[in-house]
mmCIF file of C-alpha atoms in Angstrom:
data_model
loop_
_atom_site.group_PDB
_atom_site.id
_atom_site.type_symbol
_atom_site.label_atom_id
_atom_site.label_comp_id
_atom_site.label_asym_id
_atom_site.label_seq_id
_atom_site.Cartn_x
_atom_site.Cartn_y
_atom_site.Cartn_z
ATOM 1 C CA UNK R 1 26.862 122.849 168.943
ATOM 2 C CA UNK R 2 27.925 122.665 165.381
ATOM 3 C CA UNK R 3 31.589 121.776 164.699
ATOM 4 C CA UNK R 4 34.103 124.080 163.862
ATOM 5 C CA UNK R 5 34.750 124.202 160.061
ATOM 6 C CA UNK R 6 37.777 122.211 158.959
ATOM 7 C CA UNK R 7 40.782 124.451 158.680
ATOM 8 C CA UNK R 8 43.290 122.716 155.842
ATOM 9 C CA UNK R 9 46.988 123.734 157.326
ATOM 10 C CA UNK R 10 48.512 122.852 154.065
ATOM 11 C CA UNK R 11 49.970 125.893 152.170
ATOM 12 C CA UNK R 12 48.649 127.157 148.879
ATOM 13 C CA UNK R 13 50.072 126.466 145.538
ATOM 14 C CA UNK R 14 52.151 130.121 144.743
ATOM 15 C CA UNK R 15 54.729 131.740 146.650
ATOM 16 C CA UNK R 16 54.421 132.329 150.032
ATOM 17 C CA UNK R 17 51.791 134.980 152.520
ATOM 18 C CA UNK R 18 48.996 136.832 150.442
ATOM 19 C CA UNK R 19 47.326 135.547 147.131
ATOM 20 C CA UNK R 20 48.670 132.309 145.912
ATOM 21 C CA UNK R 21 48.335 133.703 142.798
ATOM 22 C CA UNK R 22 48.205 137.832 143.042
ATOM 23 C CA UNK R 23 45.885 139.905 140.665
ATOM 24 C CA UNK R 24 46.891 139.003 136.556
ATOM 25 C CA UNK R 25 49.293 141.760 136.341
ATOM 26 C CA UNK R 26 51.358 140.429 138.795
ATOM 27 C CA UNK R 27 51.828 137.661 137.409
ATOM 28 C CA UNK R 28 55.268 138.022 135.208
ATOM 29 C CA UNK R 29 56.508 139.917 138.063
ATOM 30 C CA UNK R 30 56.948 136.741 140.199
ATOM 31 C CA UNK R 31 60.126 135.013 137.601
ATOM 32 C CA UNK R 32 60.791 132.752 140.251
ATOM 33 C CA UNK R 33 57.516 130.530 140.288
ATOM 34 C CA UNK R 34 56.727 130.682 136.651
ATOM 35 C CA UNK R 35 58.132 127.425 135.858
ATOM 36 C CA UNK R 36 55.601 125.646 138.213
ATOM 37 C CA UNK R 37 53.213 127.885 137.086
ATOM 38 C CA UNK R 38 53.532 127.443 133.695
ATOM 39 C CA UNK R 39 54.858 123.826 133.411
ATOM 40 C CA UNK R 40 53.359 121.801 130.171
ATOM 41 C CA UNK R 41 53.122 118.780 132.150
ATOM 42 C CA UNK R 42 50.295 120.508 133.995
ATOM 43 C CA UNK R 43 47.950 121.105 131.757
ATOM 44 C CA UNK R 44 44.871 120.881 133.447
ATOM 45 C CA UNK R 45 46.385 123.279 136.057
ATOM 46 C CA UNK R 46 48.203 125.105 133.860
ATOM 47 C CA UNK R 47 44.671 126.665 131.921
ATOM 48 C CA UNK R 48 43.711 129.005 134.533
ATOM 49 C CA UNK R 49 46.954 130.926 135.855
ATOM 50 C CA UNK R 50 48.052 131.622 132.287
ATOM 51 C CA UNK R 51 44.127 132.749 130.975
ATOM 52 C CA UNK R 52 44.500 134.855 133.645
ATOM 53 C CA UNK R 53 47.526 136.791 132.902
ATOM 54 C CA UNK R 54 46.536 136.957 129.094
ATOM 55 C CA UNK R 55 43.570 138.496 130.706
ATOM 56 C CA UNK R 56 45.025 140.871 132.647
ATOM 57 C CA UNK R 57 47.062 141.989 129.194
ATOM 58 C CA UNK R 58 43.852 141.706 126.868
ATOM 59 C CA UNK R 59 44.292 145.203 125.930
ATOM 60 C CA UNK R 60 48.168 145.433 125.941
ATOM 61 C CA UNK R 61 50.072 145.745 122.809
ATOM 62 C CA UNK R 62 52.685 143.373 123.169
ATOM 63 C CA UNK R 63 51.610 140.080 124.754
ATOM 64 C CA UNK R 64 55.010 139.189 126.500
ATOM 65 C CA UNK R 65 55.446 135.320 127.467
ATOM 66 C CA UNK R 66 59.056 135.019 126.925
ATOM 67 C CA UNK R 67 60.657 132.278 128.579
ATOM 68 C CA UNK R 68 57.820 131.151 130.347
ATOM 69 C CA UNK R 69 58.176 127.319 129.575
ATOM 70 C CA UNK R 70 54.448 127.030 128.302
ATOM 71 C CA UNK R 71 54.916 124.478 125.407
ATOM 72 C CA UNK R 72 52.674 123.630 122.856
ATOM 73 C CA UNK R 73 49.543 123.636 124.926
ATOM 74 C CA UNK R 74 50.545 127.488 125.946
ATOM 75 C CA UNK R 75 50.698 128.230 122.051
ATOM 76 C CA UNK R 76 47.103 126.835 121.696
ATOM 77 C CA UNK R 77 45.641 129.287 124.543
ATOM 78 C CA UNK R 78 47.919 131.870 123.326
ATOM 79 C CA UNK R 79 46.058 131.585 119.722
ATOM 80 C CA UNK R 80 42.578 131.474 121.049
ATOM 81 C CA UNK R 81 43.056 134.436 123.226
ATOM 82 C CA UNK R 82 44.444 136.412 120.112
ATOM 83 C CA UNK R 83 41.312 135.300 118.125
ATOM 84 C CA UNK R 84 39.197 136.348 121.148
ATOM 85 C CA UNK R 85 40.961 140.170 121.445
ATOM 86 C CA UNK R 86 42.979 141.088 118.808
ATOM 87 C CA UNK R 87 44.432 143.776 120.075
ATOM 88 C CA UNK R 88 48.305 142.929 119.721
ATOM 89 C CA UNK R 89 50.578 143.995 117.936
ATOM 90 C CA UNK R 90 53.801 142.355 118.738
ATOM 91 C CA UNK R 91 53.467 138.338 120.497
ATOM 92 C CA UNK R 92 56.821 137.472 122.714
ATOM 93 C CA UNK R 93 56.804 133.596 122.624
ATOM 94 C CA UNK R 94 60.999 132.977 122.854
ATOM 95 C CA UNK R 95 62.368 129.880 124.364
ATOM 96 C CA UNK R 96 59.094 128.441 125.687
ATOM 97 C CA UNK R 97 59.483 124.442 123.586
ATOM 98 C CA UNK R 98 56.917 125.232 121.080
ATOM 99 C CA UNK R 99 57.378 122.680 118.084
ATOM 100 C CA UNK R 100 55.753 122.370 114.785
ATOM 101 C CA UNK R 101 52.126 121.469 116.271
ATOM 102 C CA UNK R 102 52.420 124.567 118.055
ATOM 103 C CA UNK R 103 53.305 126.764 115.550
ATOM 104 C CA UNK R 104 50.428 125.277 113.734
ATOM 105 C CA UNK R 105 48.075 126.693 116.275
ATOM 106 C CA UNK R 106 49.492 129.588 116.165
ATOM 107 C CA UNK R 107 48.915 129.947 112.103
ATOM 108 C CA UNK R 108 45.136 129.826 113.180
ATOM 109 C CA UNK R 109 45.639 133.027 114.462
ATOM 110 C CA UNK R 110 47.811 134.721 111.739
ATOM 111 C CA UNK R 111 45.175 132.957 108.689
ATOM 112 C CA UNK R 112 42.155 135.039 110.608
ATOM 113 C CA UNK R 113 41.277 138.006 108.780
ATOM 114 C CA UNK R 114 40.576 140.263 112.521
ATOM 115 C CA UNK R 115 44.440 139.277 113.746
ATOM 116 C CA UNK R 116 46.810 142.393 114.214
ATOM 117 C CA UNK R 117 49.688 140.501 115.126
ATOM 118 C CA UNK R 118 52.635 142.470 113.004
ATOM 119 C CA UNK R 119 55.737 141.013 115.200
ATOM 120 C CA UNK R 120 56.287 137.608 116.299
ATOM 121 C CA UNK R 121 58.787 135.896 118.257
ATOM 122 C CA UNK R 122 59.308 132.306 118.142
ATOM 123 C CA UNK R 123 63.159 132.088 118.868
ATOM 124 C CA UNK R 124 64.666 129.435 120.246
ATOM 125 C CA UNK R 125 61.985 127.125 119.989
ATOM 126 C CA UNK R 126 61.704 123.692 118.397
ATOM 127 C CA UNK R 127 59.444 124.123 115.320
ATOM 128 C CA UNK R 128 61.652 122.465 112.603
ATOM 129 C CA UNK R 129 60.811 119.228 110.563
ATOM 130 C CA UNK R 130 57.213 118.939 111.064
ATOM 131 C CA UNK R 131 54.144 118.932 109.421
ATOM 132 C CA UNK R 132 52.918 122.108 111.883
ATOM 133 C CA UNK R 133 55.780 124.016 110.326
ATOM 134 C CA UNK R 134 54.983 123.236 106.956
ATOM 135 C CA UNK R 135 51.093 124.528 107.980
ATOM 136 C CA UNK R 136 52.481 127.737 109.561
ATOM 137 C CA UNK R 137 55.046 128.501 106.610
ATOM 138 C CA UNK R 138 51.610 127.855 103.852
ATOM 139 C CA UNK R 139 49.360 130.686 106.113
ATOM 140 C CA UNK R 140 52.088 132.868 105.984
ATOM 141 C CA UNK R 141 51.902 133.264 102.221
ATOM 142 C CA UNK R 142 48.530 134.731 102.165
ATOM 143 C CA UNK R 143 49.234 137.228 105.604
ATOM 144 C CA UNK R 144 49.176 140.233 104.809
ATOM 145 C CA UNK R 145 49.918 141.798 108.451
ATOM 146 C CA UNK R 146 52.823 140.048 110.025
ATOM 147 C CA UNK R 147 55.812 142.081 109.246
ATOM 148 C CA UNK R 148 58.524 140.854 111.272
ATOM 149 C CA UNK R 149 59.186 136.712 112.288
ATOM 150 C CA UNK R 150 61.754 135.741 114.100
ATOM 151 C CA UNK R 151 62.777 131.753 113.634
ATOM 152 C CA UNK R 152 66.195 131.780 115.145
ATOM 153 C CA UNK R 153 67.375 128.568 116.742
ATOM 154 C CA UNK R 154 64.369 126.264 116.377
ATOM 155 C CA UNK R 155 66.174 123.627 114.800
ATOM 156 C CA UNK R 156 65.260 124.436 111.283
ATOM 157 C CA UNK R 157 67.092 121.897 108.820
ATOM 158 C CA UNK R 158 67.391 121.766 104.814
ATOM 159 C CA UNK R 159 64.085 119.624 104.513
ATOM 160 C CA UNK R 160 62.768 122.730 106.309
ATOM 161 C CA UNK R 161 64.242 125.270 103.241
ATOM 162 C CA UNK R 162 61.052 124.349 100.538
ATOM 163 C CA UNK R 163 58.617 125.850 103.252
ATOM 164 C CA UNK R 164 60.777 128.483 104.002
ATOM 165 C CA UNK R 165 61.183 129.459 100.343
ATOM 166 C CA UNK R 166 57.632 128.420 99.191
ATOM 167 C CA UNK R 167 56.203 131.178 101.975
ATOM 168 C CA UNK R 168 59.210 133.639 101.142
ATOM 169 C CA UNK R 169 58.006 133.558 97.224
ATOM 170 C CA UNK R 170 53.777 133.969 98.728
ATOM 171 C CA UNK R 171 54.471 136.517 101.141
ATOM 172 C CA UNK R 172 53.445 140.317 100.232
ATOM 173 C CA UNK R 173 54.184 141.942 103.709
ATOM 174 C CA UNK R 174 56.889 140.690 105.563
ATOM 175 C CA UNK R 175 60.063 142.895 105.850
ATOM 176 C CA UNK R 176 62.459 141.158 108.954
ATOM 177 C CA UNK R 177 62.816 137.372 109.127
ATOM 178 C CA UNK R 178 65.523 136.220 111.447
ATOM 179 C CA UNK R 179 66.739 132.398 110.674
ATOM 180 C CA UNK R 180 70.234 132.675 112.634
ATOM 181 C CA UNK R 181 71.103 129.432 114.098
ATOM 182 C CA UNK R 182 69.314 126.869 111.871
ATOM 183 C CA UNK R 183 71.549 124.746 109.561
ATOM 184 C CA UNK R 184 69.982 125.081 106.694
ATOM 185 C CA UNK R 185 73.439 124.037 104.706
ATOM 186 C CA UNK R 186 73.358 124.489 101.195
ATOM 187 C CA UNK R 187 70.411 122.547 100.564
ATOM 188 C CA UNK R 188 68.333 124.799 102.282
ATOM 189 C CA UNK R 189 69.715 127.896 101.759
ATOM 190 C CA UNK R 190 68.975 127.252 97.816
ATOM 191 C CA UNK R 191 65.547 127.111 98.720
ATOM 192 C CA UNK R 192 64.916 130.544 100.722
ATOM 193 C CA UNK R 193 67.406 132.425 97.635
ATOM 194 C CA UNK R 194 64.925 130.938 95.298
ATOM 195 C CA UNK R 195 61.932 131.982 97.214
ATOM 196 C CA UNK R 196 63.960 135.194 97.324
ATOM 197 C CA UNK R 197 63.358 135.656 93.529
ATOM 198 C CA UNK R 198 60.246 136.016 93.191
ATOM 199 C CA UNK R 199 59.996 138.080 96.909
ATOM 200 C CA UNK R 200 59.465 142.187 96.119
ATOM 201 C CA UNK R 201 59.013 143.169 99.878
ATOM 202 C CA UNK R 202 61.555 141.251 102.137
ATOM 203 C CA UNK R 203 64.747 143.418 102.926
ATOM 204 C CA UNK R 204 66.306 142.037 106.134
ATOM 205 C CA UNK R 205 67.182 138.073 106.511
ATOM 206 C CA UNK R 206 69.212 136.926 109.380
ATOM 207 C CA UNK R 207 70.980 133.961 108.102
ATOM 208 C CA UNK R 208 74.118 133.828 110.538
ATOM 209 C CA UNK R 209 75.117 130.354 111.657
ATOM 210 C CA UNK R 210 72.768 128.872 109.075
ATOM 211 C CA UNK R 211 76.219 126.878 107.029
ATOM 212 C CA UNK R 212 74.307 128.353 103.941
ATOM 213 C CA UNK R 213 77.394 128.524 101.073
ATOM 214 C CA UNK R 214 78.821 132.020 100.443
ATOM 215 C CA UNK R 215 77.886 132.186 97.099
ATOM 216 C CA UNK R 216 74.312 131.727 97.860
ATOM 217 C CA UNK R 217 74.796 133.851 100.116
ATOM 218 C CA UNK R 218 75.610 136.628 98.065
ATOM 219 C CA UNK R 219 72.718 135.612 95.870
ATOM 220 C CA UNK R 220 70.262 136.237 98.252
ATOM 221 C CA UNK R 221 72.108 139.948 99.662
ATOM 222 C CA UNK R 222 71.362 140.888 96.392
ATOM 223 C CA UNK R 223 67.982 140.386 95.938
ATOM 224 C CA UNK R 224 67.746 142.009 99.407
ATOM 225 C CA UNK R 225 69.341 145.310 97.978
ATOM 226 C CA UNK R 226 67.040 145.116 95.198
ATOM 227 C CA UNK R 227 64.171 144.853 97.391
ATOM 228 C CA UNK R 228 65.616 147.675 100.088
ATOM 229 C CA UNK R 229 66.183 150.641 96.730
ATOM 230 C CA UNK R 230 63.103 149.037 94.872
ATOM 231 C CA UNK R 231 65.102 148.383 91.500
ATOM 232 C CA UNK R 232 62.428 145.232 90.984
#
């Protein structure tokens, strides 16, 4: 007789009874195994579960990956997907230890002319003093469809205010940009005021708990009036 094909007692990787896994949409709604899920470290495990969930939200208009721990290597997928169906609108990437080479996959995304990314959040990351950054701050001169970035705590310093003002100055589109937490310090802060200057569309800019000096301060609330009653 033929033998009895080998059953393997061990238990799946996912949470326990059912799909390991469950169908893409169900993915986010399982919190407490994301981190496994969507650990860095496991990148050549890590591909499949989260193509599948930005599969499952192909057509959704807010790709939502907040807090999901996927690193750098997450950003990459994240940036081919959005090349692949660029269908949202807003892209939720907070707290997930992106740094400056994954922000520079990410500006592959925003430089191609079929993206429709117009909100993107990158908050508490780690994308400060790095070349990436620098990358990511030069595509955002020339895009002309995000309108809202949010930078908070990503440990943005003053060598990080030249890019910051450089794409400030560039930029034609961009309305919110949220840089609360950085420490810019005065170094830096003279930087985005200057970019400021020569900026006609930019009317909010978070710059809470960024040790930028009062008086530069000031500097740059007033360009943001001008901006928000278009006295240019």
């Amino acid at each position: 007789p033929a033998p009895a094909p080998h059953h393997d007692p061990r238990p799946t990787r996912g949470p326990p009874g059912g799909d390991p896994l469950g169908p893409p949409s169900a993915l986010l709604d399982k919190p407490q195994y994301l981190p496994a899920l969507f650990d860095v470290r496991l990148k050549g495990s890590l591909a499949p579960q989260l193509d599948a969930y930005l599969l499952g939200a192909r057509f959704a208009p807010t790709l939502d990956l907040g807090d999901k721990h996927v690193g750098n290597f997450g950003a990459y997928r994240v940036s081919r997907f959005v090349l692949d169906h660029p269908f949202a609108d807003e892209v939720i990437l907070r707290n997930n230890d992106i740094t400056g080479e994954g922000a520079r996959f990410l500006a592959d995304a925003l430089k191609s002319p079929a993206a429709t990314i117009r909100r993107l959040d990158l908050s508490q990351n780690r994308v400060g003093s790095l070349i990436g950054f620098d990358v990511f701050c030069r595509v955002l001169e020339r895009n002309m469809m995000l309108v809202e970035l949010n930078l908070a705590d990503n440990f943005l310093g003053p060598k990080d205010g030249r890019a910051l003002g450089t794409m400030i100055a560039g930029n034609r589109k961009l309305k919110v940009l949220d840089l609360r937490g950085n420490r810019l310090e005065a170094l830096g802060g003279e930087q985005v005021c200057s970019g400021m200057e020569g900026n006609p569309v930019l009317v909010t800019l978070k710059l809470e708990g960024c040790e930028v000096p009062v008086e530069v301060q000031k500097e740059i609330l007033r360009c943001l009036e001008r901006n928000a009653f278009g006295t240019w």
